[in-house]
PDB file of C-alpha atoms in Angstrom:
ATOM      1  CA  UNK H   1      21.925-103.515  15.196  1.00 43.00           C
ATOM      2  CA  UNK H   2      25.320-102.183  13.995  1.00 45.00           C
ATOM      3  CA  UNK H   3      23.937 -99.054  12.372  1.00 47.00           C
ATOM      4  CA  UNK H   4      21.995 -98.378  15.649  1.00 41.00           C
ATOM      5  CA  UNK H   5      25.386 -98.554  17.527  1.00 40.00           C
ATOM      6  CA  UNK H   6      26.979 -96.183  14.943  1.00 43.00           C
ATOM      7  CA  UNK H   7      24.131 -93.610  15.252  1.00 40.00           C
ATOM      8  CA  UNK H   8      24.230 -93.726  19.023  1.00 45.00           C
ATOM      9  CA  UNK H   9      28.183 -93.258  19.061  1.00 41.00           C
ATOM     10  CA  UNK H  10      28.082 -90.320  16.803  1.00 44.00           C
ATOM     11  CA  UNK H  11      25.302 -88.648  18.837  1.00 49.00           C
ATOM     12  CA  UNK H  12      27.370 -89.150  21.962  1.00 45.00           C
ATOM     13  CA  UNK H  13      30.519 -87.496  20.336  1.00 40.00           C
ATOM     14  CA  UNK H  14      28.694 -84.717  19.081  1.00 42.00           C
ATOM     15  CA  UNK H  15      26.945 -83.961  22.611  1.00 48.00           C
ATOM     16  CA  UNK H  16      30.423 -84.322  24.304  1.00 49.00           C
ATOM     17  CA  UNK H  17      32.146 -81.692  21.956  1.00 46.00           C
ATOM     18  CA  UNK H  18      29.228 -79.164  21.681  1.00 46.00           C
ATOM     19  CA  UNK H  19      30.088 -77.539  24.993  1.00 48.00           C
ATOM     20  CA  UNK H  20      33.887 -77.060  24.195  1.00 48.00           C
ATOM     21  CA  UNK H  21      32.875 -75.693  20.684  1.00 46.00           C
ATOM     22  CA  UNK H  22      30.492 -73.307  22.525  1.00 43.00           C
ATOM     23  CA  UNK H  23      33.275 -72.273  24.884  1.00 46.00           C
ATOM     24  CA  UNK H  24      35.714 -71.887  22.114  1.00 50.00           C
ATOM     25  CA  UNK H  25      33.416 -69.638  19.985  1.00 48.00           C
ATOM     26  CA  UNK H  26      32.472 -67.332  23.134  1.00 50.00           C
ATOM     27  CA  UNK H  27      35.895 -66.658  23.988  1.00 54.00           C
ATOM     28  CA  UNK H  28      37.096 -65.737  20.405  1.00 58.00           C
ATOM     29  CA  UNK H  29      37.045 -62.208  19.508  1.00 59.00           C
ATOM     30  CA  UNK H  30      35.759 -61.120  16.156  1.00 65.00           C
ATOM     31  CA  UNK H  31      38.197 -60.031  13.347  1.00 71.00           C
ATOM     32  CA  UNK H  32      38.901 -56.387  13.800  1.00 76.00           C
ATOM     33  CA  UNK H  33      37.331 -54.183  10.821  1.00 81.00           C
ATOM     34  CA  UNK H  34      39.996 -52.654   8.542  1.00 82.00           C
ATOM     35  CA  UNK H  35      40.151 -48.884   9.215  1.00 83.00           C
ATOM     36  CA  UNK H  36      38.468 -46.620   6.725  1.00 83.00           C
ATOM     37  CA  UNK H  37      40.757 -45.140   3.837  1.00 83.00           C
ATOM     38  CA  UNK H  38      41.350 -41.606   4.635  1.00 84.00           C
ATOM     39  CA  UNK H  39      39.366 -39.007   2.559  1.00 83.00           C
ATOM     40  CA  UNK H  40      41.829 -37.241   0.084  1.00 81.00           C
ATOM     41  CA  UNK H  41      41.229 -33.679   0.084  1.00 81.00           C
ATOM     42  CA  UNK H  42      40.065 -32.088  -3.370  1.00 81.00           C
ATOM     43  CA  UNK H  43      42.924 -29.880  -5.117  1.00 85.00           C
ATOM     44  CA  UNK H  44      40.479 -27.731  -7.198  1.00 92.00           C
ATOM     45  CA  UNK H  45      41.448 -24.759  -9.408  1.00 96.00           C
ATOM     46  CA  UNK H  46      39.651 -21.866 -10.543  1.00 97.00           C
ATOM     47  CA  UNK H  47      39.577 -20.105 -14.173  1.00 98.00           C
ATOM     48  CA  UNK H  48      38.443 -16.528 -14.601  1.00 98.00           C
ATOM     49  CA  UNK H  49      37.654 -14.841 -17.920  1.00 98.00           C
ATOM     50  CA  UNK H  50      37.999 -11.373 -18.326  1.00 98.00           C
ATOM     51  CA  UNK H  51      37.420  -9.452 -21.732  1.00 98.00           C
ATOM     52  CA  UNK H  52      34.628  -8.127 -24.166  1.00 97.00           C
ATOM     53  CA  UNK H  53      31.729  -9.577 -26.156  1.00 96.00           C
ATOM     54  CA  UNK H  54      34.022 -11.935 -28.117  1.00 97.00           C
ATOM     55  CA  UNK H  55      34.865 -13.732 -24.662  1.00 98.00           C
ATOM     56  CA  UNK H  56      31.326 -13.403 -22.833  1.00 97.00           C
ATOM     57  CA  UNK H  57      28.697 -15.973 -22.937  1.00 94.00           C
ATOM     58  CA  UNK H  58      26.070 -15.966 -25.958  1.00 93.00           C
ATOM     59  CA  UNK H  59      28.379 -13.787 -28.167  1.00 95.00           C
ATOM     60  CA  UNK H  60      31.883 -15.178 -27.579  1.00 97.00           C
ATOM     61  CA  UNK H  61      33.862 -18.370 -26.993  1.00 98.00           C
ATOM     62  CA  UNK H  62      33.914 -18.130 -23.164  1.00 98.00           C
ATOM     63  CA  UNK H  63      30.627 -19.854 -22.475  1.00 98.00           C
ATOM     64  CA  UNK H  64      31.368 -22.875 -24.490  1.00 98.00           C
ATOM     65  CA  UNK H  65      34.969 -22.986 -22.896  1.00 98.00           C
ATOM     66  CA  UNK H  66      33.439 -23.254 -19.557  1.00 98.00           C
ATOM     67  CA  UNK H  67      30.910 -25.703 -20.285  1.00 97.00           C
ATOM     68  CA  UNK H  68      32.514 -27.932 -22.597  1.00 98.00           C
ATOM     69  CA  UNK H  69      36.321 -27.707 -21.946  1.00 98.00           C
ATOM     70  CA  UNK H  70      36.971 -28.047 -18.315  1.00 98.00           C
ATOM     71  CA  UNK H  71      36.891 -31.046 -15.758  1.00 97.00           C
ATOM     72  CA  UNK H  72      34.840 -30.783 -12.704  1.00 95.00           C
ATOM     73  CA  UNK H  73      37.752 -29.997 -10.693  1.00 93.00           C
ATOM     74  CA  UNK H  74      38.063 -26.622 -12.261  1.00 96.00           C
ATOM     75  CA  UNK H  75      35.457 -23.682 -11.344  1.00 97.00           C
ATOM     76  CA  UNK H  76      35.121 -21.503 -14.718  1.00 98.00           C
ATOM     77  CA  UNK H  77      33.784 -18.055 -14.028  1.00 98.00           C
ATOM     78  CA  UNK H  78      33.099 -15.886 -17.266  1.00 98.00           C
ATOM     79  CA  UNK H  79      33.469 -12.175 -16.163  1.00 98.00           C
ATOM     80  CA  UNK H  80      33.674 -10.729 -19.797  1.00 98.00           C
ATOM     81  CA  UNK H  81      31.176  -8.113 -20.691  1.00 96.00           C
ATOM     82  CA  UNK H  82      30.129  -6.772 -24.077  1.00 95.00           C
ATOM     83  CA  UNK H  83      31.704  -3.405 -25.143  1.00 95.00           C
ATOM     84  CA  UNK H  84      34.318  -3.272 -22.544  1.00 97.00           C
ATOM     85  CA  UNK H  85      37.990  -2.237 -23.055  1.00 98.00           C
ATOM     86  CA  UNK H  86      41.096  -2.307 -20.714  1.00 98.00           C
ATOM     87  CA  UNK H  87      39.775   1.157 -19.806  1.00 98.00           C
ATOM     88  CA  UNK H  88      35.994   1.009 -18.824  1.00 97.00           C
ATOM     89  CA  UNK H  89      36.208  -2.452 -17.527  1.00 98.00           C
ATOM     90  CA  UNK H  90      38.276  -1.139 -14.594  1.00 98.00           C
ATOM     91  CA  UNK H  91      36.491   2.222 -14.516  1.00 97.00           C
ATOM     92  CA  UNK H  92      32.920   0.563 -14.160  1.00 97.00           C
ATOM     93  CA  UNK H  93      33.966  -1.602 -11.225  1.00 97.00           C
ATOM     94  CA  UNK H  94      33.861  -4.941 -13.314  1.00 98.00           C
ATOM     95  CA  UNK H  95      37.499  -5.546 -12.358  1.00 98.00           C
ATOM     96  CA  UNK H  96      36.980  -5.093  -8.792  1.00 98.00           C
ATOM     97  CA  UNK H  97      34.643  -8.139  -9.054  1.00 97.00           C
ATOM     98  CA  UNK H  98      37.374 -10.071 -10.534  1.00 98.00           C
ATOM     99  CA  UNK H  99      39.898  -9.158  -7.991  1.00 98.00           C
ATOM    100  CA  UNK H 100      37.425 -10.280  -5.197  1.00 97.00           C
ATOM    101  CA  UNK H 101      36.904 -13.535  -7.073  1.00 96.00           C
ATOM    102  CA  UNK H 102      40.810 -14.155  -6.888  1.00 96.00           C
ATOM    103  CA  UNK H 103      40.723 -13.751  -3.259  1.00 89.00           C
ATOM    104  CA  UNK H 104      38.828 -17.092  -2.675  1.00 83.00           C
ATOM    105  CA  UNK H 105      41.455 -19.217  -0.811  1.00 80.00           C
ATOM    106  CA  UNK H 106      39.864 -22.687  -1.310  1.00 89.00           C
ATOM    107  CA  UNK H 107      41.495 -23.142  -4.844  1.00 95.00           C
ATOM    108  CA  UNK H 108      44.979 -24.798  -5.370  1.00 94.00           C
ATOM    109  CA  UNK H 109      45.537 -22.271  -8.352  1.00 96.00           C
ATOM    110  CA  UNK H 110      43.461 -19.269  -9.831  1.00 97.00           C
ATOM    111  CA  UNK H 111      44.243 -18.506 -13.508  1.00 98.00           C
ATOM    112  CA  UNK H 112      42.940 -15.187 -15.022  1.00 98.00           C
ATOM    113  CA  UNK H 113      42.551 -15.045 -18.863  1.00 98.00           C
ATOM    114  CA  UNK H 114      42.444 -11.652 -20.108  1.00 98.00           C
ATOM    115  CA  UNK H 115      41.324 -10.804 -23.753  1.00 98.00           C
ATOM    116  CA  UNK H 116      40.752  -7.019 -24.954  1.00 98.00           C
ATOM    117  CA  UNK H 117      41.477  -4.944 -28.022  1.00 98.00           C
ATOM    118  CA  UNK H 118      38.100  -4.794 -29.826  1.00 97.00           C
ATOM    119  CA  UNK H 119      36.769  -1.721 -27.892  1.00 97.00           C
ATOM    120  CA  UNK H 120      40.202  -0.323 -27.425  1.00 97.00           C
ATOM    121  CA  UNK H 121      40.357   0.645 -31.015  1.00 97.00           C
ATOM    122  CA  UNK H 122      39.630   4.182 -32.060  1.00 95.00           C
ATOM    123  CA  UNK H 123      35.939   5.492 -32.435  1.00 92.00           C
ATOM    124  CA  UNK H 124      34.570   4.016 -29.353  1.00 92.00           C
ATOM    125  CA  UNK H 125      34.003   7.249 -26.984  1.00 91.00           C
ATOM    126  CA  UNK H 126      34.498   6.124 -23.313  1.00 93.00           C
ATOM    127  CA  UNK H 127      36.195   2.952 -24.369  1.00 95.00           C
ATOM    128  CA  UNK H 128      39.006   3.478 -26.674  1.00 97.00           C
ATOM    129  CA  UNK H 129      42.495   3.817 -25.630  1.00 97.00           C
ATOM    130  CA  UNK H 130      45.891   4.984 -26.903  1.00 98.00           C
ATOM    131  CA  UNK H 131      47.705   1.977 -28.584  1.00 98.00           C
ATOM    132  CA  UNK H 132      51.054   3.199 -28.012  1.00 98.00           C
ATOM    133  CA  UNK H 133      50.944   4.290 -24.490  1.00 98.00           C
ATOM    134  CA  UNK H 134      47.550   3.575 -22.419  1.00 98.00           C
ATOM    135  CA  UNK H 135      46.679  -0.061 -23.881  1.00 98.00           C
ATOM    136  CA  UNK H 136      50.096  -1.588 -22.885  1.00 98.00           C
ATOM    137  CA  UNK H 137      49.875   0.386 -19.473  1.00 98.00           C
ATOM    138  CA  UNK H 138      46.507  -0.922 -18.687  1.00 98.00           C
ATOM    139  CA  UNK H 139      47.677  -4.778 -19.541  1.00 98.00           C
ATOM    140  CA  UNK H 140      50.748  -4.244 -17.408  1.00 98.00           C
ATOM    141  CA  UNK H 141      48.662  -3.091 -14.556  1.00 98.00           C
ATOM    142  CA  UNK H 142      46.284  -6.061 -14.863  1.00 98.00           C
ATOM    143  CA  UNK H 143      48.981  -8.603 -14.856  1.00 98.00           C
ATOM    144  CA  UNK H 144      50.586  -6.974 -11.727  1.00 98.00           C
ATOM    145  CA  UNK H 145      47.335  -6.982  -9.588  1.00 98.00           C
ATOM    146  CA  UNK H 146      46.270 -10.473 -10.684  1.00 98.00           C
ATOM    147  CA  UNK H 147      49.973 -11.573  -9.380  1.00 98.00           C
ATOM    148  CA  UNK H 148      49.517  -9.506  -6.304  1.00 97.00           C
ATOM    149  CA  UNK H 149      46.299 -11.375  -5.424  1.00 97.00           C
ATOM    150  CA  UNK H 150      48.484 -14.831  -5.755  1.00 96.00           C
ATOM    151  CA  UNK H 151      46.710 -15.789  -9.092  1.00 97.00           C
ATOM    152  CA  UNK H 152      48.226 -16.561 -12.447  1.00 98.00           C
ATOM    153  CA  UNK H 153      47.595 -14.084 -15.407  1.00 98.00           C
ATOM    154  CA  UNK H 154      47.213 -15.270 -18.969  1.00 98.00           C
ATOM    155  CA  UNK H 155      47.115 -12.711 -21.803  1.00 98.00           C
ATOM    156  CA  UNK H 156      45.016 -13.590 -24.900  1.00 98.00           C
ATOM    157  CA  UNK H 157      45.157 -11.787 -28.156  1.00 98.00           C
ATOM    158  CA  UNK H 158      41.925 -10.556 -29.630  1.00 98.00           C
ATOM    159  CA  UNK H 159      39.639 -12.937 -31.662  1.00 98.00           C
ATOM    160  CA  UNK H 160      39.915 -11.891 -35.456  1.00 98.00           C
ATOM    161  CA  UNK H 161      36.962 -10.228 -37.308  1.00 97.00           C
ATOM    162  CA  UNK H 162      35.895 -11.902 -40.271  1.00 98.00           C
ATOM    163  CA  UNK H 163      36.059  -8.991 -42.885  1.00 97.00           C
ATOM    164  CA  UNK H 164      37.767  -9.501 -46.242  1.00 97.00           C
ATOM    165  CA  UNK H 165      39.035  -7.412 -49.009  1.00 96.00           C
ATOM    166  CA  UNK H 166      39.760  -9.224 -52.386  1.00 95.00           C
ATOM    167  CA  UNK H 167      39.565 -12.680 -50.785  1.00 95.00           C
ATOM    168  CA  UNK H 168      42.232 -11.530 -48.063  1.00 97.00           C
ATOM    169  CA  UNK H 169      41.349 -11.350 -44.457  1.00 97.00           C
ATOM    170  CA  UNK H 170      41.458  -7.628 -43.092  1.00 97.00           C
ATOM    171  CA  UNK H 171      42.852  -8.411 -39.758  1.00 97.00           C
ATOM    172  CA  UNK H 172      42.431  -4.775 -38.261  1.00 96.00           C
ATOM    173  CA  UNK H 173      43.326  -6.101 -34.739  1.00 98.00           C
ATOM    174  CA  UNK H 174      46.837  -6.977 -35.498  1.00 98.00           C
ATOM    175  CA  UNK H 175      48.418  -3.924 -33.916  1.00 98.00           C
ATOM    176  CA  UNK H 176      46.675  -4.664 -30.776  1.00 98.00           C
ATOM    177  CA  UNK H 177      47.598  -8.339 -30.758  1.00 98.00           C
ATOM    178  CA  UNK H 178      51.269  -7.196 -31.164  1.00 98.00           C
ATOM    179  CA  UNK H 179      50.955  -4.952 -28.412  1.00 98.00           C
ATOM    180  CA  UNK H 180      49.694  -7.902 -26.057  1.00 98.00           C
ATOM    181  CA  UNK H 181      52.296 -10.114 -27.354  1.00 98.00           C
ATOM    182  CA  UNK H 182      54.924  -7.479 -26.313  1.00 98.00           C
ATOM    183  CA  UNK H 183      53.609  -7.016 -22.784  1.00 98.00           C
ATOM    184  CA  UNK H 184      53.258 -10.799 -22.463  1.00 98.00           C
ATOM    185  CA  UNK H 185      57.123 -11.106 -23.409  1.00 98.00           C
ATOM    186  CA  UNK H 186      58.056  -8.100 -21.166  1.00 98.00           C
ATOM    187  CA  UNK H 187      56.216  -9.422 -18.099  1.00 98.00           C
ATOM    188  CA  UNK H 188      56.902 -13.208 -18.711  1.00 98.00           C
ATOM    189  CA  UNK H 189      53.261 -13.808 -18.866  1.00 98.00           C
ATOM    190  CA  UNK H 190      51.656 -17.043 -20.665  1.00 98.00           C
ATOM    191  CA  UNK H 191      50.326 -16.015 -23.915  1.00 98.00           C
ATOM    192  CA  UNK H 192      47.320 -17.365 -26.090  1.00 98.00           C
ATOM    193  CA  UNK H 193      47.829 -15.852 -29.596  1.00 98.00           C
ATOM    194  CA  UNK H 194      44.104 -16.209 -30.477  1.00 98.00           C
ATOM    195  CA  UNK H 195      44.442 -13.486 -32.993  1.00 98.00           C
ATOM    196  CA  UNK H 196      47.135 -15.305 -35.022  1.00 98.00           C
ATOM    197  CA  UNK H 197      45.513 -18.588 -34.923  1.00 98.00           C
ATOM    198  CA  UNK H 198      41.683 -17.467 -35.536  1.00 98.00           C
ATOM    199  CA  UNK H 199      42.881 -15.377 -38.470  1.00 98.00           C
ATOM    200  CA  UNK H 200      44.748 -18.131 -39.938  1.00 98.00           C
ATOM    201  CA  UNK H 201      41.792 -20.496 -39.625  1.00 98.00           C
ATOM    202  CA  UNK H 202      39.202 -17.632 -40.756  1.00 98.00           C
ATOM    203  CA  UNK H 203      41.379 -16.715 -43.959  1.00 98.00           C
ATOM    204  CA  UNK H 204      41.843 -20.348 -45.078  1.00 98.00           C
ATOM    205  CA  UNK H 205      38.049 -20.766 -45.003  1.00 97.00           C
ATOM    206  CA  UNK H 206      37.289 -17.625 -46.932  1.00 97.00           C
ATOM    207  CA  UNK H 207      34.543 -15.141 -46.396  1.00 97.00           C
ATOM    208  CA  UNK H 208      31.668 -17.377 -47.203  1.00 97.00           C
ATOM    209  CA  UNK H 209      32.350 -20.455 -44.920  1.00 97.00           C
ATOM    210  CA  UNK H 210      33.634 -18.046 -42.140  1.00 98.00           C
ATOM    211  CA  UNK H 211      30.385 -16.270 -42.173  1.00 97.00           C
ATOM    212  CA  UNK H 212      28.932 -19.563 -40.616  1.00 97.00           C
ATOM    213  CA  UNK H 213      30.431 -18.338 -37.230  1.00 98.00           C
ATOM    214  CA  UNK H 214      28.051 -15.417 -36.714  1.00 97.00           C
ATOM    215  CA  UNK H 215      25.068 -15.572 -34.712  1.00 96.00           C
ATOM    216  CA  UNK H 216      22.652 -15.249 -37.692  1.00 95.00           C
ATOM    217  CA  UNK H 217      22.791 -15.928 -41.381  1.00 95.00           C
ATOM    218  CA  UNK H 218      23.719 -13.113 -43.593  1.00 95.00           C
ATOM    219  CA  UNK H 219      21.101 -11.446 -45.680  1.00 94.00           C
ATOM    220  CA  UNK H 220      21.047 -12.293 -49.457  1.00 94.00           C
ATOM    221  CA  UNK H 221      22.717  -9.043 -50.533  1.00 94.00           C
ATOM    222  CA  UNK H 222      25.483  -9.739 -47.880  1.00 95.00           C
ATOM    223  CA  UNK H 223      25.979 -13.378 -48.782  1.00 96.00           C
ATOM    224  CA  UNK H 224      26.330 -12.543 -52.470  1.00 95.00           C
ATOM    225  CA  UNK H 225      28.904  -9.917 -51.551  1.00 95.00           C
ATOM    226  CA  UNK H 226      30.801 -12.765 -49.624  1.00 96.00           C
ATOM    227  CA  UNK H 227      31.053 -14.664 -52.891  1.00 96.00           C
ATOM    228  CA  UNK H 228      33.138 -11.695 -54.415  1.00 95.00           C
ATOM    229  CA  UNK H 229      35.409 -12.122 -51.767  1.00 96.00           C
ATOM    230  CA  UNK H 230      35.081  -8.479 -50.343  1.00 95.00           C
ATOM    231  CA  UNK H 231      32.830  -8.033 -47.296  1.00 95.00           C
ATOM    232  CA  UNK H 232      30.221  -5.097 -47.240  1.00 94.00           C
ATOM    233  CA  UNK H 233      28.834  -3.767 -43.963  1.00 92.00           C
ATOM    234  CA  UNK H 234      26.671  -6.601 -42.387  1.00 92.00           C
ATOM    235  CA  UNK H 235      23.552  -4.658 -42.399  1.00 84.00           C
ATOM    236  CA  UNK H 236      23.909  -3.152 -45.866  1.00 75.00           C
ATOM    237  CA  UNK H 237      20.985  -2.843 -48.182  1.00 52.00           C
ATOM    238  CA  UNK H 238      23.060  -1.517 -50.971  1.00 41.00           C
ATOM    239  CA  UNK H 239      23.476  -3.645 -54.305  1.00 43.00           C
ATOM    240  CA  UNK H 240      26.535  -5.923 -54.599  1.00 45.00           C
ATOM    241  CA  UNK H 241      29.426  -3.572 -55.605  1.00 47.00           C
ATOM    242  CA  UNK H 242      31.072  -4.549 -58.950  1.00 51.00           C
ATOM    243  CA  UNK H 243      34.537  -5.358 -59.070  1.00 50.00           C
ATOM    244  CA  UNK H 244      36.293  -1.774 -58.543  1.00 51.00           C
ATOM    245  CA  UNK H 245      37.882  -0.060 -61.662  1.00 54.00           C
ATOM    246  CA  UNK H 246      41.323   0.964 -61.893  1.00 56.00           C
ATOM    247  CA  UNK H 247      41.798   4.117 -59.507  1.00 59.00           C
ATOM    248  CA  UNK H 248      38.008   3.738 -58.201  1.00 53.00           C
ATOM    249  CA  UNK H 249      37.073   3.886 -54.478  1.00 54.00           C
ATOM    250  CA  UNK H 250      37.258   0.557 -52.936  1.00 53.00           C
ATOM    251  CA  UNK H 251      34.003  -1.137 -51.400  1.00 51.00           C
ATOM    252  CA  UNK H 252      32.523   0.186 -48.347  1.00 56.00           C
ATOM    253  CA  UNK H 253      33.830  -1.446 -45.212  1.00 63.00           C
ATOM    254  CA  UNK H 254      32.046  -2.150 -42.101  1.00 66.00           C
ATOM    255  CA  UNK H 255      32.272   0.793 -39.457  1.00 65.00           C
ATOM    256  CA  UNK H 256      32.976  -1.410 -36.239  1.00 70.00           C
ATOM    257  CA  UNK H 257      32.531   1.286 -33.781  1.00 57.00           C
ATOM    258  CA  UNK H 258      28.867   1.838 -34.824  1.00 58.00           C
ATOM    259  CA  UNK H 259      28.090  -1.972 -34.807  1.00 62.00           C
ATOM    260  CA  UNK H 260      29.666  -2.812 -31.568  1.00 71.00           C
ATOM    261  CA  UNK H 261      27.777  -0.982 -28.796  1.00 63.00           C
ATOM    262  CA  UNK H 262      28.111  -1.515 -25.202  1.00 67.00           C
ATOM    263  CA  UNK H 263      26.143  -4.372 -23.491  1.00 67.00           C
ATOM    264  CA  UNK H 264      25.168  -7.762 -25.046  1.00 70.00           C
ATOM    265  CA  UNK H 265      25.407  -8.096 -28.912  1.00 68.00           C
ATOM    266  CA  UNK H 266      22.148  -8.351 -30.839  1.00 74.00           C
ATOM    267  CA  UNK H 267      21.242 -11.593 -32.408  1.00 84.00           C
ATOM    268  CA  UNK H 268      22.180 -10.571 -35.788  1.00 89.00           C
ATOM    269  CA  UNK H 269      24.789 -11.232 -38.431  1.00 94.00           C
ATOM    270  CA  UNK H 270      28.010  -9.367 -38.096  1.00 94.00           C
ATOM    271  CA  UNK H 271      31.702 -10.171 -38.400  1.00 96.00           C
ATOM    272  CA  UNK H 272      32.707 -10.015 -35.060  1.00 96.00           C
ATOM    273  CA  UNK H 273      30.504 -11.934 -32.705  1.00 96.00           C
ATOM    274  CA  UNK H 274      29.798 -15.769 -32.555  1.00 97.00           C
ATOM    275  CA  UNK H 275      26.899 -18.062 -32.630  1.00 97.00           C
ATOM    276  CA  UNK H 276      26.805 -21.736 -31.600  1.00 97.00           C
ATOM    277  CA  UNK H 277      29.314 -22.910 -34.225  1.00 98.00           C
ATOM    278  CA  UNK H 278      31.751 -20.058 -34.015  1.00 98.00           C
ATOM    279  CA  UNK H 279      31.693 -20.533 -30.239  1.00 98.00           C
ATOM    280  CA  UNK H 280      32.488 -24.195 -30.365  1.00 98.00           C
ATOM    281  CA  UNK H 281      35.176 -23.702 -32.900  1.00 98.00           C
ATOM    282  CA  UNK H 282      36.890 -21.031 -31.114  1.00 98.00           C
ATOM    283  CA  UNK H 283      36.634 -22.376 -27.447  1.00 98.00           C
ATOM    284  CA  UNK H 284      38.260 -25.548 -28.572  1.00 98.00           C
ATOM    285  CA  UNK H 285      40.946 -23.489 -30.288  1.00 98.00           C
ATOM    286  CA  UNK H 286      41.639 -21.443 -26.823  1.00 98.00           C
ATOM    287  CA  UNK H 287      41.624 -24.792 -25.077  1.00 98.00           C
ATOM    288  CA  UNK H 288      44.345 -26.249 -27.364  1.00 98.00           C
ATOM    289  CA  UNK H 289      46.415 -22.840 -26.901  1.00 98.00           C
ATOM    290  CA  UNK H 290      45.939 -22.899 -22.927  1.00 98.00           C
ATOM    291  CA  UNK H 291      47.178 -26.585 -22.645  1.00 98.00           C
ATOM    292  CA  UNK H 292      50.342 -25.575 -24.331  1.00 98.00           C
ATOM    293  CA  UNK H 293      50.875 -22.241 -22.836  1.00 98.00           C
ATOM    294  CA  UNK H 294      50.117 -23.417 -19.250  1.00 98.00           C
ATOM    295  CA  UNK H 295      51.145 -27.149 -18.976  1.00 97.00           C
ATOM    296  CA  UNK H 296      50.090 -27.268 -15.451  1.00 95.00           C
ATOM    297  CA  UNK H 297      46.427 -26.926 -16.540  1.00 96.00           C
ATOM    298  CA  UNK H 298      46.424 -29.539 -19.265  1.00 95.00           C
ATOM    299  CA  UNK H 299      44.996 -32.520 -17.165  1.00 95.00           C
ATOM    300  CA  UNK H 300      42.073 -30.169 -16.223  1.00 96.00           C
ATOM    301  CA  UNK H 301      41.191 -29.299 -19.823  1.00 98.00           C
ATOM    302  CA  UNK H 302      38.885 -31.421 -22.241  1.00 97.00           C
ATOM    303  CA  UNK H 303      40.003 -31.071 -25.752  1.00 88.00           C
TER     304      UNK H 303
END
């Protein structure tokens, strides 16, 4: 009996409270939703590569640099072309394309890396420039026009060739590298001294190890010559030269003007162009140099 009274009393209490609870729930407004977090606009940068076959994709360091060494907040555009110098890159209209790419206004900063020298050397008709006058004048003009577009120029000394004489690297591009260094200092332009760093690395390796940077393996004759410490023309069919006697003519050297034509480099062994191993090695070197020369880019580079 006591249990029945308890159940009845509980039911009556619930019945009397229900209308009040319903009324309270009906008049209570739902909690306001938190406002959405505002979208933060992207701050993207752009890197444009200007140069010759040692910078372009498939035969230089530029392709691996763009694919492996910049974050997604950086658009990396490789406009380097094989066989180009400071002169014919402009004359053919490639520089006009590059200038147009500097005019896109969506980027916070645009950096323009400029590497020439290989085809400015003598013996390349339509490409060669005078080292004392035309070459530095062309570089100054490139720097000034990049800045006029609101972009940031970065000068790059030319990647070394991998030719040796008596175990010592024959860095025939050093005079052009020196000219670039002088223009960079004169114009207060960031400098990547790729020539000095690549020459030091290649000389430390020696001719046989450095040959692994090429697009294809050397022929047996060329490989045997590498072991002597003196390189012979990359496509030579001559026997390995013996050590020259006192007063004898030195071993033949490669005619770079003849083996570095306009256009894309052929997939063959030479002392200039890069295969996958060389591209990976020197693109990493460029990345380290760029992080030091342009601190603002460090967070956007992958070392």
